[in-house]
Each structure stands twice: as C-alpha cells, then as structure tokens.
PDB file of C-alpha atoms in Angstrom:
ATOM      1  CA  MET A   3     113.155 114.844 143.688  1.00  0.00           C
ATOM      2  CA  ALA A   4     110.576 112.147 144.532  1.00  0.00           C
ATOM      3  CA  CYS A   5     108.512 113.203 141.549  1.00  0.00           C
ATOM      4  CA  HIS A   6     111.551 112.986 139.321  1.00  0.00           C
ATOM      5  CA  GLN A   7     112.356 109.448 140.498  1.00  0.00           C
ATOM      6  CA  ARG A   8     108.764 108.369 140.015  1.00  0.00           C
ATOM      7  CA  SER A   9     108.590 109.790 136.505  1.00  0.00           C
ATOM      8  CA  THR A  10     111.690 107.910 135.373  1.00  0.00           C
ATOM      9  CA  SER A  11     110.215 104.599 136.579  1.00  0.00           C
ATOM     10  CA  LEU A  12     107.166 104.888 134.329  1.00  0.00           C
ATOM     11  CA  PRO A  13     107.272 103.329 130.845  1.00  0.00           C
ATOM     12  CA  SER A  14     107.882 105.902 128.144  1.00  0.00           C
ATOM     13  CA  LEU A  15     104.857 106.670 126.019  1.00  0.00           C
ATOM     14  CA  PRO A  16     105.204 106.727 122.231  1.00  0.00           C
ATOM     15  CA  HIS A  17     105.117 110.051 120.482  1.00  0.00           C
ATOM     16  CA  PRO A  18     101.654 110.661 118.933  1.00  0.00           C
ATOM     17  CA  ALA A  19     103.193 110.646 115.444  1.00  0.00           C
ATOM     18  CA  GLU A  20     104.666 107.198 116.096  1.00  0.00           C
ATOM     19  CA  SER A  21     101.378 105.734 117.239  1.00  0.00           C
ATOM     20  CA  ASN A  22      99.615 107.130 114.196  1.00  0.00           C
ATOM     21  CA  VAL A  23     102.127 105.605 111.796  1.00  0.00           C
ATOM     22  CA  GLU A  24     101.764 102.127 113.268  1.00  0.00           C
ATOM     23  CA  GLN A  25      97.988 102.356 113.225  1.00  0.00           C
ATOM     24  CA  ASP A  26      97.903 103.777 109.705  1.00  0.00           C
ATOM     25  CA  LEU A  27     100.102 100.967 108.382  1.00  0.00           C
ATOM     26  CA  GLN A  28      97.660  98.387 109.722  1.00  0.00           C
ATOM     27  CA  THR A  29      94.701 100.302 108.303  1.00  0.00           C
ATOM     28  CA  LEU A  30      96.412 100.556 104.927  1.00  0.00           C
ATOM     29  CA  LYS A  31      96.989  96.804 104.701  1.00  0.00           C
ATOM     30  CA  ALA A  32      93.333  96.161 105.459  1.00  0.00           C
ATOM     31  CA  HIS A  33      92.360  98.786 102.883  1.00  0.00           C
ATOM     32  CA  VAL A  34      94.197  97.162  99.965  1.00  0.00           C
ATOM     33  CA  SER A  35      93.333  93.576 100.962  1.00  0.00           C
ATOM     34  CA  SER A  36      89.615  94.182 100.559  1.00  0.00           C
ATOM     35  CA  PRO A  37      87.976  91.927  97.912  1.00  0.00           C
ATOM     36  CA  SER A  38      86.576  95.095  96.360  1.00  0.00           C
ATOM     37  CA  ALA A  39      90.048  96.656  95.938  1.00  0.00           C
ATOM     38  CA  THR A  40      90.602  98.334  92.565  1.00  0.00           C
ATOM     39  CA  ILE A  41      93.476 100.008  90.741  1.00  0.00           C
ATOM     40  CA  ASP A  42      92.307 103.282  92.287  1.00  0.00           C
ATOM     41  CA  THR A  43      92.487 101.642  95.729  1.00  0.00           C
ATOM     42  CA  ILE A  44      96.070 100.534  95.092  1.00  0.00           C
ATOM     43  CA  CYS A  45      97.029 103.973  93.737  1.00  0.00           C
ATOM     44  CA  ASP A  46      95.626 105.577  96.874  1.00  0.00           C
ATOM     45  CA  GLY A  47      97.510 103.027  98.984  1.00  0.00           C
ATOM     46  CA  LEU A  48     100.805 103.836  97.251  1.00  0.00           C
ATOM     47  CA  ARG A  49     100.274 107.546  97.856  1.00  0.00           C
ATOM     48  CA  ARG A  50      99.387 107.013 101.510  1.00  0.00           C
ATOM     49  CA  LEU A  51     102.350 104.706 102.013  1.00  0.00           C
ATOM     50  CA  GLY A  52     104.645 107.339 100.530  1.00  0.00           C
ATOM     51  CA  ASP A  53     103.228 109.862 103.015  1.00  0.00           C
ATOM     52  CA  LEU A  54     103.764 107.415 105.874  1.00  0.00           C
ATOM     53  CA  TYR A  55     107.411 107.042 104.938  1.00  0.00           C
ATOM     54  CA  GLY A  56     107.649 110.809 105.305  1.00  0.00           C
ATOM     55  CA  CYS A  57     106.334 110.347 108.857  1.00  0.00           C
ATOM     56  CA  VAL A  58     108.921 107.613 109.462  1.00  0.00           C
ATOM     57  CA  GLU A  59     111.646 110.081 108.515  1.00  0.00           C
ATOM     58  CA  ALA A  60     110.214 112.567 111.019  1.00  0.00           C
ATOM     59  CA  MET A  61     110.201 109.840 113.675  1.00  0.00           C
ATOM     60  CA  MET A  62     113.924 109.318 113.220  1.00  0.00           C
ATOM     61  CA  CYS A  63     114.514 112.887 114.360  1.00  0.00           C
ATOM     62  CA  LEU A  64     112.562 112.489 117.618  1.00  0.00           C
ATOM     63  CA  PRO A  65     114.723 112.400 120.779  1.00  0.00           C
ATOM     64  CA  SER A  66     112.984 109.189 121.839  1.00  0.00           C
ATOM     65  CA  ASN A  67     114.374 107.404 118.787  1.00  0.00           C
ATOM     66  CA  GLN A  68     118.014 108.348 119.147  1.00  0.00           C
ATOM     67  CA  ALA A  69     118.358 104.875 120.684  1.00  0.00           C
ATOM     68  CA  VAL A  70     118.647 103.602 117.112  1.00  0.00           C
ATOM     69  CA  THR A  71     122.380 104.265 117.316  1.00  0.00           C
ATOM     70  CA  GLN A  72     122.577 102.052 120.417  1.00  0.00           C
ATOM     71  CA  GLN A  73     121.025  99.163 118.494  1.00  0.00           C
ATOM     72  CA  ARG A  74     123.265  99.541 115.488  1.00  0.00           C
ATOM     73  CA  LYS A  75     123.179  95.898 114.415  1.00  0.00           C
ATOM     74  CA  MET A  76     119.393  95.814 114.021  1.00  0.00           C
ATOM     75  CA  ALA A  77     119.390  99.216 112.342  1.00  0.00           C
ATOM     76  CA  GLU A  78     122.068  98.110 109.880  1.00  0.00           C
ATOM     77  CA  GLU A  79     120.120  94.949 109.106  1.00  0.00           C
ATOM     78  CA  GLU A  80     117.071  97.071 108.340  1.00  0.00           C
ATOM     79  CA  LEU A  81     119.299  99.290 106.218  1.00  0.00           C
ATOM     80  CA  ASP A  82     120.328  96.271 104.115  1.00  0.00           C
ATOM     81  CA  ARG A  83     116.693  95.218 103.728  1.00  0.00           C
ATOM     82  CA  SER A  84     115.748  98.736 102.667  1.00  0.00           C
ATOM     83  CA  LEU A  85     118.223  98.482  99.777  1.00  0.00           C
ATOM     84  CA  ALA A  86     116.599  95.231  98.637  1.00  0.00           C
ATOM     85  CA  LEU A  87     113.226  96.972  98.833  1.00  0.00           C
ATOM     86  CA  ILE A  88     114.463  99.852  96.670  1.00  0.00           C
ATOM     87  CA  ASP A  89     115.699  97.341  94.068  1.00  0.00           C
ATOM     88  CA  LEU A  90     112.313  95.619  94.205  1.00  0.00           C
ATOM     89  CA  CYS A  91     110.435  98.873  93.561  1.00  0.00           C
ATOM     90  CA  ASN A  92     112.732  99.601  90.641  1.00  0.00           C
ATOM     91  CA  ALA A  93     112.000  96.163  89.154  1.00  0.00           C
ATOM     92  CA  VAL A  94     108.253  96.689  89.587  1.00  0.00           C
ATOM     93  CA  GLN A  95     108.517 100.078  87.878  1.00  0.00           C
ATOM     94  CA  GLU A  96     110.128  98.428  84.852  1.00  0.00           C
ATOM     95  CA  SER A  97     107.462  95.718  84.807  1.00  0.00           C
ATOM     96  CA  LEU A  98     104.690  98.326  84.866  1.00  0.00           C
ATOM     97  CA  VAL A  99     106.212 100.014  81.807  1.00  0.00           C
ATOM     98  CA  GLU A 100     106.166  96.666  79.964  1.00  0.00           C
ATOM     99  CA  LEU A 101     102.597  95.969  81.033  1.00  0.00           C
ATOM    100  CA  LYS A 102     101.407  99.409  79.953  1.00  0.00           C
ATOM    101  CA  THR A 103     103.057  98.921  76.554  1.00  0.00           C
ATOM    102  CA  THR A 104     101.268  95.581  76.187  1.00  0.00           C
ATOM    103  CA  VAL A 105      97.920  97.240  76.917  1.00  0.00           C
ATOM    104  CA  GLN A 106      98.658  99.875  74.262  1.00  0.00           C
ATOM    105  CA  GLU A 107      99.465  97.136  71.749  1.00  0.00           C
ATOM    106  CA  LEU A 108      96.295  95.272  72.716  1.00  0.00           C
ATOM    107  CA  ARG A 109      94.237  98.358  71.960  1.00  0.00           C
ATOM    108  CA  LEU A 110      95.753  98.535  68.480  1.00  0.00           C
ATOM    109  CA  VAL A 111      95.112  94.885  67.553  1.00  0.00           C
ATOM    110  CA  LEU A 112      91.606  95.147  68.985  1.00  0.00           C
ATOM    111  CA  LYS A 113      90.856  98.037  66.638  1.00  0.00           C
ATOM    112  CA  ARG A 114      92.173  96.018  63.699  1.00  0.00           C
ATOM    113  CA  GLY A 115      89.933  93.092  64.625  1.00  0.00           C
ATOM    114  CA  ASP A 116      92.901  90.713  64.656  1.00  0.00           C
ATOM    115  CA  ASP A 117      91.388  87.928  66.775  1.00  0.00           C
ATOM    116  CA  ALA A 118      94.532  85.822  67.142  1.00  0.00           C
ATOM    117  CA  ALA A 119      96.687  88.851  68.002  1.00  0.00           C
ATOM    118  CA  VAL A 120      94.178  89.938  70.652  1.00  0.00           C
ATOM    119  CA  GLN A 121      94.441  86.586  72.382  1.00  0.00           C
ATOM    120  CA  LEU A 122      98.241  86.605  72.185  1.00  0.00           C
ATOM    121  CA  LYS A 123      98.437  90.069  73.753  1.00  0.00           C
ATOM    122  CA  ILE A 124      96.103  89.011  76.564  1.00  0.00           C
ATOM    123  CA  GLU A 125      98.339  86.015  77.284  1.00  0.00           C
ATOM    124  CA  SER A 126     101.418  88.243  77.107  1.00  0.00           C
ATOM    125  CA  PHE A 127      99.942  90.684  79.647  1.00  0.00           C
ATOM    126  CA  VAL A 128      99.095  87.891  82.098  1.00  0.00           C
ATOM    127  CA  ARG A 129     102.513  86.287  81.644  1.00  0.00           C
ATOM    128  CA  LEU A 130     104.314  89.583  82.312  1.00  0.00           C
ATOM    129  CA  ALA A 131     102.226  90.217  85.441  1.00  0.00           C
ATOM    130  CA  LYS A 132     103.109  86.784  86.809  1.00  0.00           C
ATOM    131  CA  LYS A 133     106.782  87.320  85.960  1.00  0.00           C
ATOM    132  CA  ALA A 134     106.756  90.651  87.812  1.00  0.00           C
ATOM    133  CA  HIS A 135     105.415  88.856  90.878  1.00  0.00           C
ATOM    134  CA  LYS A 136     108.418  86.492  91.170  1.00  0.00           C
ATOM    135  CA  PRO A 137     110.927  88.953  92.725  1.00  0.00           C
ATOM    136  CA  LEU A 138     108.442  89.613  95.544  1.00  0.00           C
ATOM    137  CA  LYS A 139     108.687  86.006  96.669  1.00  0.00           C
ATOM    138  CA  LYS A 140     112.427  86.428  97.182  1.00  0.00           C
ATOM    139  CA  THR A 141     112.057  89.567  99.301  1.00  0.00           C
ATOM    140  CA  THR A 142     112.114  89.214 103.063  1.00  0.00           C
ATOM    141  CA  SER A 143     108.991  90.991 104.227  1.00  0.00           C
ATOM    142  CA  LYS A 144     108.775  89.738 107.793  1.00  0.00           C
ATOM    143  CA  GLY A 145     108.873  92.491 110.390  1.00  0.00           C
ATOM    144  CA  THR A 146     110.658  92.434 113.712  1.00  0.00           C
ATOM    145  CA  ALA A 147     109.298  92.694 117.242  1.00  0.00           C
ATOM    146  CA  GLU A 148     112.703  93.682 118.560  1.00  0.00           C
ATOM    147  CA  GLY A 149     114.767  96.833 118.474  1.00  0.00           C
ATOM    148  CA  CYS A 150     113.828 100.427 119.138  1.00  0.00           C
ATOM    149  CA  ARG A 151     110.464 101.702 118.020  1.00  0.00           C
ATOM    150  CA  VAL A 152     111.678 103.434 114.854  1.00  0.00           C
ATOM    151  CA  VAL A 153     113.373 100.228 113.630  1.00  0.00           C
ATOM    152  CA  ARG A 154     110.221  98.236 114.328  1.00  0.00           C
ATOM    153  CA  VAL A 155     108.106 100.762 112.441  1.00  0.00           C
ATOM    154  CA  MET A 156     110.529 100.675 109.498  1.00  0.00           C
ATOM    155  CA  ALA A 157     110.256  96.882 109.437  1.00  0.00           C
ATOM    156  CA  GLU A 158     106.471  97.092 109.486  1.00  0.00           C
ATOM    157  CA  ALA A 159     106.508  99.719 106.723  1.00  0.00           C
ATOM    158  CA  ARG A 160     108.744  97.460 104.633  1.00  0.00           C
ATOM    159  CA  GLU A 161     106.346  94.573 105.139  1.00  0.00           C
ATOM    160  CA  THR A 162     103.474  96.827 104.042  1.00  0.00           C
ATOM    161  CA  VAL A 163     105.341  97.829 100.871  1.00  0.00           C
ATOM    162  CA  VAL A 164     105.776  94.191  99.848  1.00  0.00           C
ATOM    163  CA  TYR A 165     102.157  93.436 100.732  1.00  0.00           C
ATOM    164  CA  LEU A 166     100.899  96.374  98.679  1.00  0.00           C
ATOM    165  CA  LEU A 167     103.007  95.478  95.632  1.00  0.00           C
ATOM    166  CA  GLU A 168     101.813  91.875  95.873  1.00  0.00           C
ATOM    167  CA  SER A 169      98.206  93.045  95.978  1.00  0.00           C
ATOM    168  CA  MET A 170      98.791  95.222  92.926  1.00  0.00           C
ATOM    169  CA  LEU A 171     100.371  92.457  90.855  1.00  0.00           C
ATOM    170  CA  ARG A 172      97.647  89.995  91.831  1.00  0.00           C
ATOM    171  CA  LEU A 173      94.999  92.496  90.790  1.00  0.00           C
ATOM    172  CA  LEU A 174      96.364  93.384  87.360  1.00  0.00           C
ATOM    173  CA  PRO A 175      95.799  90.025  85.583  1.00  0.00           C
ATOM    174  CA  LYS A 176      92.194  90.082  86.784  1.00  0.00           C
ATOM    175  CA  GLN A 177      91.644  93.234  84.756  1.00  0.00           C
ATOM    176  CA  ILE A 178      91.942  91.107  81.612  1.00  0.00           C
ATOM    177  CA  ASP A 179      92.215  87.444  82.555  1.00  0.00           C
ATOM    178  CA  GLY A 180      89.291  87.136  84.988  1.00  0.00           C
ATOM    179  CA  PRO A 181      86.171  84.968  84.741  1.00  0.00           C
ATOM    180  CA  SER A 182      84.932  87.261  81.974  1.00  0.00           C
ATOM    181  CA  ALA A 183      88.136  87.124  79.953  1.00  0.00           C
ATOM    182  CA  SER A 184      86.137  86.076  76.894  1.00  0.00           C
ATOM    183  CA  LYS A 185      84.774  89.609  76.683  1.00  0.00           C
ATOM    184  CA  TRP A 186      88.166  90.669  75.303  1.00  0.00           C
ATOM    185  CA  SER A 187      88.286  87.952  72.641  1.00  0.00           C
ATOM    186  CA  LEU A 188      86.642  88.203  69.265  1.00  0.00           C
ATOM    187  CA  ILE A 189      87.551  84.658  68.234  1.00  0.00           C
ATOM    188  CA  SER A 190      84.158  83.105  68.867  1.00  0.00           C
ATOM    189  CA  ASN A 191      82.041  86.254  68.389  1.00  0.00           C
ATOM    190  CA  ARG A 192      80.959  88.292  65.419  1.00  0.00           C
ATOM    191  CA  PHE A 193      82.853  91.525  64.951  1.00  0.00           C
ATOM    192  CA  GLN A 194      80.690  94.288  66.438  1.00  0.00           C
ATOM    193  CA  LYS A 195      81.833  97.900  66.363  1.00  0.00           C
ATOM    194  CA  ARG A 196      79.884  98.807  69.481  1.00  0.00           C
ATOM    195  CA  LYS A 197      81.404  95.913  71.445  1.00  0.00           C
ATOM    196  CA  VAL A 198      84.922  96.773  70.330  1.00  0.00           C
ATOM    197  CA  ALA A 199      84.419 100.452  71.194  1.00  0.00           C
ATOM    198  CA  CYS A 200      83.313  99.465  74.702  1.00  0.00           C
ATOM    199  CA  GLU A 201      86.320  97.189  75.173  1.00  0.00           C
ATOM    200  CA  GLU A 202      88.640  99.839  73.793  1.00  0.00           C
ATOM    201  CA  ARG A 203      87.374 102.343  76.368  1.00  0.00           C
ATOM    202  CA  GLN A 204      87.990  99.819  79.142  1.00  0.00           C
ATOM    203  CA  LEU A 205      91.519  99.202  77.889  1.00  0.00           C
ATOM    204  CA  GLN A 206      92.100 102.955  77.721  1.00  0.00           C
ATOM    205  CA  ALA A 207      91.004 103.213  81.349  1.00  0.00           C
ATOM    206  CA  LEU A 208      93.351 100.333  82.231  1.00  0.00           C
ATOM    207  CA  GLU A 209      96.217 102.059  80.421  1.00  0.00           C
ATOM    208  CA  HIS A 210      95.531 105.248  82.372  1.00  0.00           C
ATOM    209  CA  GLY A 211      95.413 103.232  85.599  1.00  0.00           C
ATOM    210  CA  MET A 212      98.758 101.626  84.764  1.00  0.00           C
ATOM    211  CA  GLY A 213     100.239 105.097  84.402  1.00  0.00           C
ATOM    212  CA  ASP A 214      98.867 106.095  87.808  1.00  0.00           C
ATOM    213  CA  LEU A 215     100.317 102.929  89.355  1.00  0.00           C
ATOM    214  CA  GLY A 216     103.695 103.716  87.818  1.00  0.00           C
ATOM    215  CA  ASP A 217     103.588 107.232  89.293  1.00  0.00           C
ATOM    216  CA  GLY A 218     102.656 105.801  92.700  1.00  0.00           C
ATOM    217  CA  VAL A 219     105.512 103.286  92.686  1.00  0.00           C
ATOM    218  CA  GLU A 220     107.937 106.005  91.570  1.00  0.00           C
ATOM    219  CA  LEU A 221     106.843 108.214  94.474  1.00  0.00           C
ATOM    220  CA  LEU A 222     107.293 105.318  96.882  1.00  0.00           C
ATOM    221  CA  PHE A 223     110.704 104.583  95.333  1.00  0.00           C
ATOM    222  CA  ARG A 224     111.855 108.141  96.080  1.00  0.00           C
ATOM    223  CA  ARG A 225     110.477 107.987  99.620  1.00  0.00           C
ATOM    224  CA  LEU A 226     112.344 104.739 100.277  1.00  0.00           C
ATOM    225  CA  ILE A 227     115.605 106.328  99.157  1.00  0.00           C
ATOM    226  CA  GLN A 228     115.007 109.366 101.377  1.00  0.00           C
ATOM    227  CA  SER A 229     114.221 107.144 104.341  1.00  0.00           C
ATOM    228  CA  ARG A 230     117.369 105.098 103.770  1.00  0.00           C
ATOM    229  CA  VAL A 231     119.495 108.260 103.543  1.00  0.00           C
ATOM    230  CA  ALA A 232     117.977 109.530 106.797  1.00  0.00           C
ATOM    231  CA  LEU A 233     118.844 106.276 108.581  1.00  0.00           C
ATOM    232  CA  LEU A 234     122.352 106.338 107.125  1.00  0.00           C
ATOM    233  CA  ASN A 235     122.845 109.879 108.439  1.00  0.00           C
ATOM    234  CA  ILE A 236     121.746 108.835 111.936  1.00  0.00           C
ATOM    235  CA  LEU A 237     124.079 105.840 111.996  1.00  0.00           C
ATOM    236  CA  SER A 238     127.013 107.889 110.703  1.00  0.00           C
ATOM    237  CA  SER A 239     126.490 110.795 113.113  1.00  0.00           C
TER     238      SER A 239
END
C-alpha cells in the first residue's frame, strides 16, 4: 500500500512517443530555418511533419491523454484553429498550382526568346508568391503552454505548420528573383542558345520542385483532416 501511495505522488512521465514528437517538432523547425534550406529541404520537412501528425493521432489514443475531455474548452479552441489551418493549407495548394503554371509559361517564353515576356513572367511569379504569403499573416500560430500534453503538442504542431509554409513561400521568390535575377533576363544580353538551355533546365527543375511541394502540402492537408477527425471523435465520445 505504501508503494502505491508513493507512486501516485510522483509526477507522471510522458510517454516516449510524446517526448519524441515534441523534440522532432523543434528539430524540424531548425531544419527548415537553415540559411542553406532548399526546396528539397522543405519537401522533406512537409513529409516529416505529415508523419509527426500521424504520431499526434496515436498520442490521442494513449490513456495518459484522455484528460483532453476534461479540458474541453482548450481542446475545442484547438479544434477551431485546426480548421483555420486546413483552410490555409488548401489556399497554399491553390497558390502552388498557380505558381507552377507560371513557371511552365516562363519556360515557353524563354524558348521563344521573348525578352519582355520573360521579365513579365518573372514579376508575375514573385507577385503570386507574395500574395500567397498574405493568408499566413492572418493565421494564429502561437502555441499554448496550458492544457493537457496532447493539446499542447497539437498547438506546437500547428505553429510548426505555419512556420514551414512561411519558410516555403519566402524561399520560392529567391529561386527566380534573387541577387542573380538577371540570369533569367535576356533584355540586356545577346541571345545565346547555350545560356537559354541552361536556364530552361533550371526552370524545369523548379517546376518539378513545385510539383513535389504541392504533393507535400496535399499530404499534410490530409493529415490535418485526420487529426481533426480524431480529436472530434474524442470530444464526442
């Protein structure tokens, strides 16, 4: 009996899966914030974040997290924020489709040697990327230090989603509109087939990367819906 009383007075330790999720979220943010981050880095981050949301779902089923029903208000608030996050991912998906189409059009005008059209498409790409960034500013990404562990982890995961999408949309304009943006323009340079072929290959790689980003955001979108459904089931049980 004494052992039983002593054991109940000790603070409960987090399940190993829970500790890993929290640590992995922090590692992921550091991973994508690196100055050397690339489209491949962001794609990998989206995939890993989707996997982590699968772990969050598993956490909800742990006996230690059944307390979520006892903190219904905080859980419901997180539920509302998760819906806003799903809408955000959907908006980003649509923006990525537009951006990919612009890259495809840029490849065509580059082949034709239409200098003015090349510049216009570059400006269009940058403008679309900046436009896609606006909804992120309206999304509440701040986590919470309160509530049961699973709610706190969900809040931190939500914050990581916004952070990752922000990193992606900041990175994309740099693929064309960086310090070496002039390399895409033929306005002040003689038309050189070798130069155009090199630029066309780079744009093809960017187009492929845009497709990978779209797939990553779509995967995350599905994971967010699954996570929201899991939380809804817990609150309705």
